[in-house]
PDB file of C-alpha atoms in Angstrom:
ATOM      1  CA  MET Z   1     117.119 106.394 106.255  1.00 46.00           C
ATOM      2  CA  ARG Z   2     117.283 103.636 103.304  1.00 46.00           C
ATOM      3  CA  ARG Z   3     114.262 101.106 105.041  1.00 44.00           C
ATOM      4  CA  ARG Z   4     111.895 103.912 106.131  1.00 44.00           C
ATOM      5  CA  LEU Z   5     112.406 105.370 102.301  1.00 47.00           C
ATOM      6  CA  PHE Z   6     111.070 102.455 100.453  1.00 47.00           C
ATOM      7  CA  ALA Z   7     108.425 101.498 103.417  1.00 45.00           C
ATOM      8  CA  PHE Z   8     106.792 105.155 102.412  1.00 45.00           C
ATOM      9  CA  ALA Z   9     107.337 104.402  98.511  1.00 52.00           C
ATOM     10  CA  THR Z  10     105.912 100.852  98.865  1.00 52.00           C
ATOM     11  CA  LEU Z  11     102.745 102.413 100.421  1.00 50.00           C
ATOM     12  CA  ALA Z  12     102.398 105.275  98.323  1.00 55.00           C
ATOM     13  CA  VAL Z  13     102.603 102.914  95.312  1.00 56.00           C
ATOM     14  CA  LEU Z  14      99.864 100.887  96.784  1.00 55.00           C
ATOM     15  CA  MET Z  15      97.839 103.494  96.876  1.00 56.00           C
ATOM     16  CA  LEU Z  16      98.519 104.625  93.347  1.00 57.00           C
ATOM     17  CA  SER Z  17      97.914 101.477  91.822  1.00 54.00           C
ATOM     18  CA  ALA Z  18      93.954 101.462  93.404  1.00 57.00           C
ATOM     19  CA  THR Z  19      93.936 105.014  92.355  1.00 55.00           C
ATOM     20  CA  LEU Z  20      94.915 104.278  88.774  1.00 51.00           C
ATOM     21  CA  SER Z  21      91.540 102.888  88.475  1.00 49.00           C
ATOM     22  CA  ARG Z  22      89.529 104.623  91.379  1.00 50.00           C
ATOM     23  CA  PRO Z  23      86.263 106.044  89.605  1.00 44.00           C
ATOM     24  CA  ALA Z  24      85.197 109.291  90.099  1.00 43.00           C
ATOM     25  CA  PRO Z  25      81.805 109.144  91.872  1.00 42.00           C
ATOM     26  CA  ALA Z  26      79.006 108.632  89.706  1.00 38.00           C
ATOM     27  CA  SER Z  27      76.445 110.703  91.300  1.00 38.00           C
ATOM     28  CA  SER Z  28      74.494 113.599  89.051  1.00 34.00           C
ATOM     29  CA  ALA Z  29      76.231 116.530  90.789  1.00 32.00           C
ATOM     30  CA  LEU Z  30      79.405 114.995  89.755  1.00 30.00           C
ATOM     31  CA  ASP Z  31      78.947 113.476  86.249  1.00 36.00           C
ATOM     32  CA  SER Z  32      79.912 116.873  84.941  1.00 34.00           C
ATOM     33  CA  ARG Z  33      83.237 117.277  85.800  1.00 31.00           C
ATOM     34  CA  SER Z  34      86.311 115.481  84.198  1.00 38.00           C
ATOM     35  CA  GLY Z  35      86.806 112.089  86.379  1.00 48.00           C
ATOM     36  CA  PHE Z  36      88.503 108.794  85.412  1.00 52.00           C
ATOM     37  CA  ASP Z  37      85.642 106.001  84.728  1.00 57.00           C
ATOM     38  CA  SER Z  38      82.570 108.240  85.404  1.00 67.00           C
ATOM     39  CA  PRO Z  39      79.670 107.915  83.330  1.00 69.00           C
ATOM     40  CA  ALA Z  40      79.727 111.375  81.872  1.00 73.00           C
ATOM     41  CA  SER Z  41      83.796 111.033  80.837  1.00 72.00           C
ATOM     42  CA  MET Z  42      83.548 107.399  79.193  1.00 76.00           C
ATOM     43  CA  LYS Z  43      80.415 108.350  77.415  1.00 80.00           C
ATOM     44  CA  ALA Z  44      82.592 111.125  76.124  1.00 79.00           C
ATOM     45  CA  TRP Z  45      85.237 108.992  75.421  1.00 79.00           C
ATOM     46  CA  LEU Z  46      83.669 106.588  74.154  1.00 84.00           C
ATOM     47  CA  ASN Z  47      80.819 107.580  72.945  1.00 86.00           C
ATOM     48  CA  LEU Z  48      78.656 105.666  74.746  1.00 89.00           C
ATOM     49  CA  THR Z  49      74.477 104.926  74.309  1.00 91.00           C
ATOM     50  CA  ASP Z  50      72.169 106.268  77.185  1.00 91.00           C
ATOM     51  CA  ASP Z  51      71.559 102.747  77.366  1.00 93.00           C
ATOM     52  CA  GLN Z  52      75.088 102.092  77.962  1.00 91.00           C
ATOM     53  CA  VAL Z  53      75.737 104.611  80.739  1.00 89.00           C
ATOM     54  CA  ALA Z  54      72.789 103.569  82.635  1.00 91.00           C
ATOM     55  CA  LYS Z  55      74.370 100.365  82.719  1.00 92.00           C
ATOM     56  CA  LEU Z  56      77.570 101.332  83.851  1.00 88.00           C
ATOM     57  CA  ARG Z  57      76.211 103.385  86.919  1.00 88.00           C
ATOM     58  CA  PRO Z  58      75.616 100.596  89.078  1.00 91.00           C
ATOM     59  CA  VAL Z  59      78.726  98.823  87.931  1.00 89.00           C
ATOM     60  CA  ILE Z  60      80.721 101.906  88.604  1.00 84.00           C
ATOM     61  CA  ASP Z  61      78.859 102.619  91.992  1.00 85.00           C
ATOM     62  CA  THR Z  62      79.770  99.370  93.244  1.00 89.00           C
ATOM     63  CA  ARG Z  63      83.199  99.789  92.395  1.00 83.00           C
ATOM     64  CA  ILE Z  64      83.551 102.928  94.301  1.00 80.00           C
ATOM     65  CA  THR Z  65      81.984 101.464  97.687  1.00 86.00           C
ATOM     66  CA  SER Z  66      84.375  98.593  97.588  1.00 86.00           C
ATOM     67  CA  MET Z  67      87.519 100.689  96.502  1.00 79.00           C
ATOM     68  CA  ASP Z  68      86.907 103.218  99.277  1.00 78.00           C
ATOM     69  CA  ALA Z  69      86.177 100.816 101.541  1.00 84.00           C
ATOM     70  CA  ALA Z  70      89.572  98.961 100.818  1.00 80.00           C
ATOM     71  CA  ILE Z  71      91.563 102.445 101.045  1.00 75.00           C
ATOM     72  CA  ASP Z  72      90.369 103.836 104.349  1.00 78.00           C
ATOM     73  CA  LYS Z  73      90.899 100.352 105.934  1.00 79.00           C
ATOM     74  CA  ALA Z  74      94.426 100.348 104.568  1.00 72.00           C
ATOM     75  CA  GLU Z  75      95.241 104.294 105.163  1.00 69.00           C
ATOM     76  CA  SER Z  76      93.741 104.194 108.593  1.00 78.00           C
ATOM     77  CA  SER Z  77      95.887 101.055 109.995  1.00 75.00           C
ATOM     78  CA  ASP Z  78      99.633 101.657 111.550  1.00 76.00           C
ATOM     79  CA  LYS Z  79     100.385  98.288 109.942  1.00 75.00           C
ATOM     80  CA  PRO Z  80      98.966  98.059 106.473  1.00 69.00           C
ATOM     81  CA  ASP Z  81      98.189  94.848 105.130  1.00 77.00           C
ATOM     82  CA  VAL Z  82      99.803  94.983 101.580  1.00 73.00           C
ATOM     83  CA  LEU Z  83      99.190  91.400 100.519  1.00 75.00           C
ATOM     84  CA  GLY Z  84      95.441  91.380 101.647  1.00 80.00           C
ATOM     85  CA  PHE Z  85      95.313  95.047 100.346  1.00 79.00           C
ATOM     86  CA  VAL Z  86      96.233  93.580  96.756  1.00 79.00           C
ATOM     87  CA  GLN Z  87      94.501  90.823  96.586  1.00 81.00           C
ATOM     88  CA  GLN Z  88      91.289  92.412  97.259  1.00 83.00           C
ATOM     89  CA  TYR Z  89      91.909  95.124  94.853  1.00 80.00           C
ATOM     90  CA  GLY Z  90      92.835  92.519  91.817  1.00 83.00           C
ATOM     91  CA  GLU Z  91      89.162  91.236  92.910  1.00 86.00           C
ATOM     92  CA  ILE Z  92      87.783  94.268  93.164  1.00 86.00           C
ATOM     93  CA  LYS Z  93      89.090  95.443  89.706  1.00 83.00           C
ATOM     94  CA  LYS Z  94      88.401  91.797  87.959  1.00 86.00           C
ATOM     95  CA  GLN Z  95      84.665  92.455  88.876  1.00 90.00           C
ATOM     96  CA  PHE Z  96      84.831  95.724  87.577  1.00 87.00           C
ATOM     97  CA  ASP Z  97      86.500  94.926  84.318  1.00 87.00           C
ATOM     98  CA  ALA Z  98      84.116  92.052  83.742  1.00 92.00           C
ATOM     99  CA  GLY Z  99      81.022  94.595  84.668  1.00 92.00           C
ATOM    100  CA  VAL Z 100      82.698  96.758  82.090  1.00 89.00           C
ATOM    101  CA  ALA Z 101      83.161  94.413  78.916  1.00 91.00           C
ATOM    102  CA  ALA Z 102      79.618  92.882  79.030  1.00 94.00           C
ATOM    103  CA  ILE Z 103      78.583  96.572  78.244  1.00 93.00           C
ATOM    104  CA  LEU Z 104      81.390  98.217  76.105  1.00 93.00           C
ATOM    105  CA  THR Z 105      81.340  96.886  72.496  1.00 94.00           C
ATOM    106  CA  PRO Z 106      85.052  95.429  71.207  1.00 93.00           C
ATOM    107  CA  ASP Z 107      85.994  98.909  70.011  1.00 93.00           C
ATOM    108  CA  GLN Z 108      84.966 100.859  72.697  1.00 91.00           C
ATOM    109  CA  LEU Z 109      86.988  98.133  75.122  1.00 90.00           C
ATOM    110  CA  LYS Z 110      90.120  98.639  73.047  1.00 90.00           C
ATOM    111  CA  GLN Z 111      89.634 102.488  73.054  1.00 88.00           C
ATOM    112  CA  TRP Z 112      89.514 102.249  77.226  1.00 84.00           C
ATOM    113  CA  GLY Z 113      92.645 100.437  77.420  1.00 85.00           C
ATOM    114  CA  GLN Z 114      94.748 102.603  75.521  1.00 84.00           C
ATOM    115  CA  PHE Z 115      93.092 106.076  77.171  1.00 76.00           C
ATOM    116  CA  LYS Z 116      93.708 103.872  80.880  1.00 77.00           C
ATOM    117  CA  ALA Z 117      97.440 103.112  79.416  1.00 80.00           C
ATOM    118  CA  ALA Z 118      97.750 106.687  79.055  1.00 77.00           C
ATOM    119  CA  LEU Z 119      96.242 108.509  82.180  1.00 72.00           C
ATOM    120  CA  GLU Z 120      98.322 105.382  84.273  1.00 77.00           C
ATOM    121  CA  LYS Z 121     101.753 106.806  82.562  1.00 82.00           C
ATOM    122  CA  ASP Z 122     100.612 110.786  83.508  1.00 79.00           C
ATOM    123  CA  LEU Z 123      99.958 109.293  87.123  1.00 76.00           C
ATOM    124  CA  VAL Z 124     102.917 107.477  87.779  1.00 82.00           C
ATOM    125  CA  ALA Z 125     104.849 110.363  86.719  1.00 85.00           C
ATOM    126  CA  GLN Z 126     102.860 112.833  89.278  1.00 80.00           C
ATOM    127  CA  GLY Z 127     103.133 110.240  91.867  1.00 79.00           C
ATOM    128  CA  ALA Z 128     106.862 110.068  91.384  1.00 84.00           C
ATOM    129  CA  HIS Z 129     107.346 113.850  91.775  1.00 86.00           C
ATOM    130  CA  LYS Z 130     105.160 114.002  94.674  1.00 83.00           C
ATOM    131  CA  GLN Z 131     107.060 111.218  96.702  1.00 83.00           C
ATOM    132  CA  LEU Z 132     110.212 113.079  95.858  1.00 88.00           C
ATOM    133  CA  LEU Z 133     108.339 116.557  97.185  1.00 88.00           C
ATOM    134  CA  LYS Z 134     108.316 114.437 100.613  1.00 84.00           C
ATOM    135  CA  LEU Z 135     111.134 113.089 100.826  1.00 86.00           C
ATOM    136  CA  GLN Z 136     113.322 116.371 100.234  1.00 90.00           C
ATOM    137  CA  PRO Z 137     113.122 117.414 104.069  1.00 91.00           C
ATOM    138  CA  ALA Z 138     113.682 114.165 105.447  1.00 86.00           C
ATOM    139  CA  LEU Z 139     116.785 113.500 102.741  1.00 88.00           C
ATOM    140  CA  LYS Z 140     118.270 116.772 102.758  1.00 90.00           C
ATOM    141  CA  LEU Z 141     117.165 116.950  98.833  1.00 91.00           C
ATOM    142  CA  THR Z 142     118.465 120.165  96.938  1.00 93.00           C
ATOM    143  CA  ASP Z 143     115.766 121.080  94.422  1.00 93.00           C
ATOM    144  CA  ASP Z 144     118.857 120.466  91.393  1.00 94.00           C
ATOM    145  CA  GLN Z 145     118.867 116.602  92.902  1.00 93.00           C
ATOM    146  CA  VAL Z 146     115.129 116.384  92.890  1.00 92.00           C
ATOM    147  CA  THR Z 147     115.139 117.619  89.696  1.00 93.00           C
ATOM    148  CA  LYS Z 148     117.635 114.664  88.794  1.00 93.00           C
ATOM    149  CA  LEU Z 149     116.068 112.294  90.333  1.00 93.00           C
ATOM    150  CA  VAL Z 150     112.885 112.448  88.988  1.00 93.00           C
ATOM    151  CA  ALA Z 151     113.218 110.357  85.865  1.00 94.00           C
ATOM    152  CA  PRO Z 152     114.704 107.587  87.867  1.00 93.00           C
ATOM    153  CA  MET Z 153     111.601 108.086  90.626  1.00 90.00           C
ATOM    154  CA  VAL Z 154     108.996 107.738  87.853  1.00 90.00           C
ATOM    155  CA  THR Z 155     110.659 104.427  86.566  1.00 92.00           C
ATOM    156  CA  ALA Z 156     110.923 102.845  90.389  1.00 89.00           C
ATOM    157  CA  THR Z 157     107.108 103.692  90.693  1.00 85.00           C
ATOM    158  CA  GLN Z 158     106.070 102.315  87.608  1.00 87.00           C
ATOM    159  CA  GLY Z 159     107.677  99.093  88.056  1.00 88.00           C
ATOM    160  CA  LYS Z 160     106.393  98.861  91.324  1.00 83.00           C
ATOM    161  CA  VAL Z 161     103.250  99.798  90.109  1.00 81.00           C
ATOM    162  CA  ASP Z 162     103.714  96.921  87.370  1.00 84.00           C
ATOM    163  CA  VAL Z 163     104.683  94.221  90.138  1.00 84.00           C
ATOM    164  CA  LEU Z 164     101.540  95.288  92.514  1.00 80.00           C
ATOM    165  CA  GLN Z 165      98.921  94.759  89.555  1.00 79.00           C
ATOM    166  CA  LYS Z 166     100.620  92.107  88.494  1.00 83.00           C
ATOM    167  CA  LEU Z 167     100.176  90.428  91.620  1.00 81.00           C
ATOM    168  CA  ALA Z 168      96.573  91.114  91.975  1.00 79.00           C
ATOM    169  CA  ALA Z 169      95.856  89.998  88.698  1.00 81.00           C
ATOM    170  CA  SER Z 170      97.088  86.617  89.703  1.00 77.00           C
ATOM    171  CA  GLY Z 171      94.034  85.955  91.991  1.00 70.00           C
ATOM    172  CA  ARG Z 172      94.917  84.058  95.008  1.00 73.00           C
ATOM    173  CA  ILE Z 173      98.045  84.887  96.038  1.00 77.00           C
ATOM    174  CA  GLY Z 174     100.374  82.137  96.794  1.00 81.00           C
ATOM    175  CA  LEU Z 175     103.968  81.811  98.311  1.00 83.00           C
ATOM    176  CA  ARG Z 176     105.820  82.054  94.959  1.00 86.00           C
ATOM    177  CA  ASP Z 177     104.130  85.025  93.741  1.00 83.00           C
ATOM    178  CA  LYS Z 178     105.130  86.468  97.180  1.00 81.00           C
ATOM    179  CA  LEU Z 179     108.761  85.426  96.856  1.00 87.00           C
ATOM    180  CA  GLN Z 180     108.810  86.599  92.949  1.00 88.00           C
ATOM    181  CA  ALA Z 181     106.957  89.942  93.773  1.00 84.00           C
ATOM    182  CA  LYS Z 182     109.631  90.641  96.856  1.00 84.00           C
ATOM    183  CA  LYS Z 183     112.543  89.707  93.998  1.00 90.00           C
ATOM    184  CA  SER Z 184     111.337  92.317  91.940  1.00 90.00           C
ATOM    185  CA  MET Z 185     110.348  94.911  94.468  1.00 86.00           C
ATOM    186  CA  GLU Z 186     114.308  94.556  95.823  1.00 88.00           C
ATOM    187  CA  ALA Z 187     115.426  95.055  91.983  1.00 92.00           C
ATOM    188  CA  VAL Z 188     113.583  97.773  91.461  1.00 89.00           C
ATOM    189  CA  ASN Z 189     115.015  99.527  94.977  1.00 87.00           C
ATOM    190  CA  ASP Z 190     118.499  98.427  93.683  1.00 90.00           C
ATOM    191  CA  ALA Z 191     118.123 100.080  90.944  1.00 93.00           C
ATOM    192  CA  PHE Z 192     116.446 103.321  92.203  1.00 90.00           C
ATOM    193  CA  VAL Z 193     119.342 103.290  95.352  1.00 89.00           C
ATOM    194  CA  LYS Z 194     122.055 103.088  92.502  1.00 92.00           C
ATOM    195  CA  ALA Z 195     120.510 106.018  90.626  1.00 92.00           C
ATOM    196  CA  MET Z 196     120.560 107.967  94.021  1.00 91.00           C
ATOM    197  CA  SER Z 197     124.486 107.129  94.586  1.00 92.00           C
ATOM    198  CA  ALA Z 198     125.038 108.887  91.533  1.00 94.00           C
ATOM    199  CA  VAL Z 199     123.473 111.980  92.452  1.00 93.00           C
ATOM    200  CA  CYS Z 200     123.145 112.275  96.562  1.00 91.00           C
ATOM    201  CA  SER Z 201     125.943 112.386  99.163  1.00 91.00           C
ATOM    202  CA  PRO Z 202     126.603 108.777 101.091  1.00 88.00           C
ATOM    203  CA  ASP Z 203     124.847 110.460 104.047  1.00 86.00           C
ATOM    204  CA  GLN Z 204     121.698 110.765 102.192  1.00 83.00           C
ATOM    205  CA  VAL Z 205     121.469 107.206 100.927  1.00 81.00           C
ATOM    206  CA  SER Z 206     122.539 105.437 103.650  1.00 74.00           C
TER     207      SER Z 206
END
């Protein structure tokens, strides 16, 4: 059960890592909705000029197309290439960030970074709670146990997101990077299992 638990959680976190910067579609029909990285949203948050918005559209469109293709490929595979996805995600993110940096002013970039950090915190919390709800039937968790495990799951999810994003930012992923990431993931998993042991029965944790 423990192995299946963390295989599921790692894939979920992998998708969450991409979703943190997955923009909303930039079509005029959807620009009015509150979507992360949509032209309309960025214009409102960062006080962009019309010229900046026009320049951002193709950058965002490219990001959407590339990220959707990568996520769809990972989700449709019985055995997703986790490291391959992480590396591809890192390349897409690097190109997108460079495109945005060439358009925004330094002050706008700083504000955008602060907003993304706050959004990531919220998304991680939501993702952690959803993971627990999906695991509740399999592990036969009570509602009280789920409540007590939310904080440890948030910590574990954020830890895995940090590991995957650091790995993605490294560019070319070598053996040393893989081993370090594996070691970090195992440390996160061990910490969560310890937290689970304090809340759950031995049968639920084993």
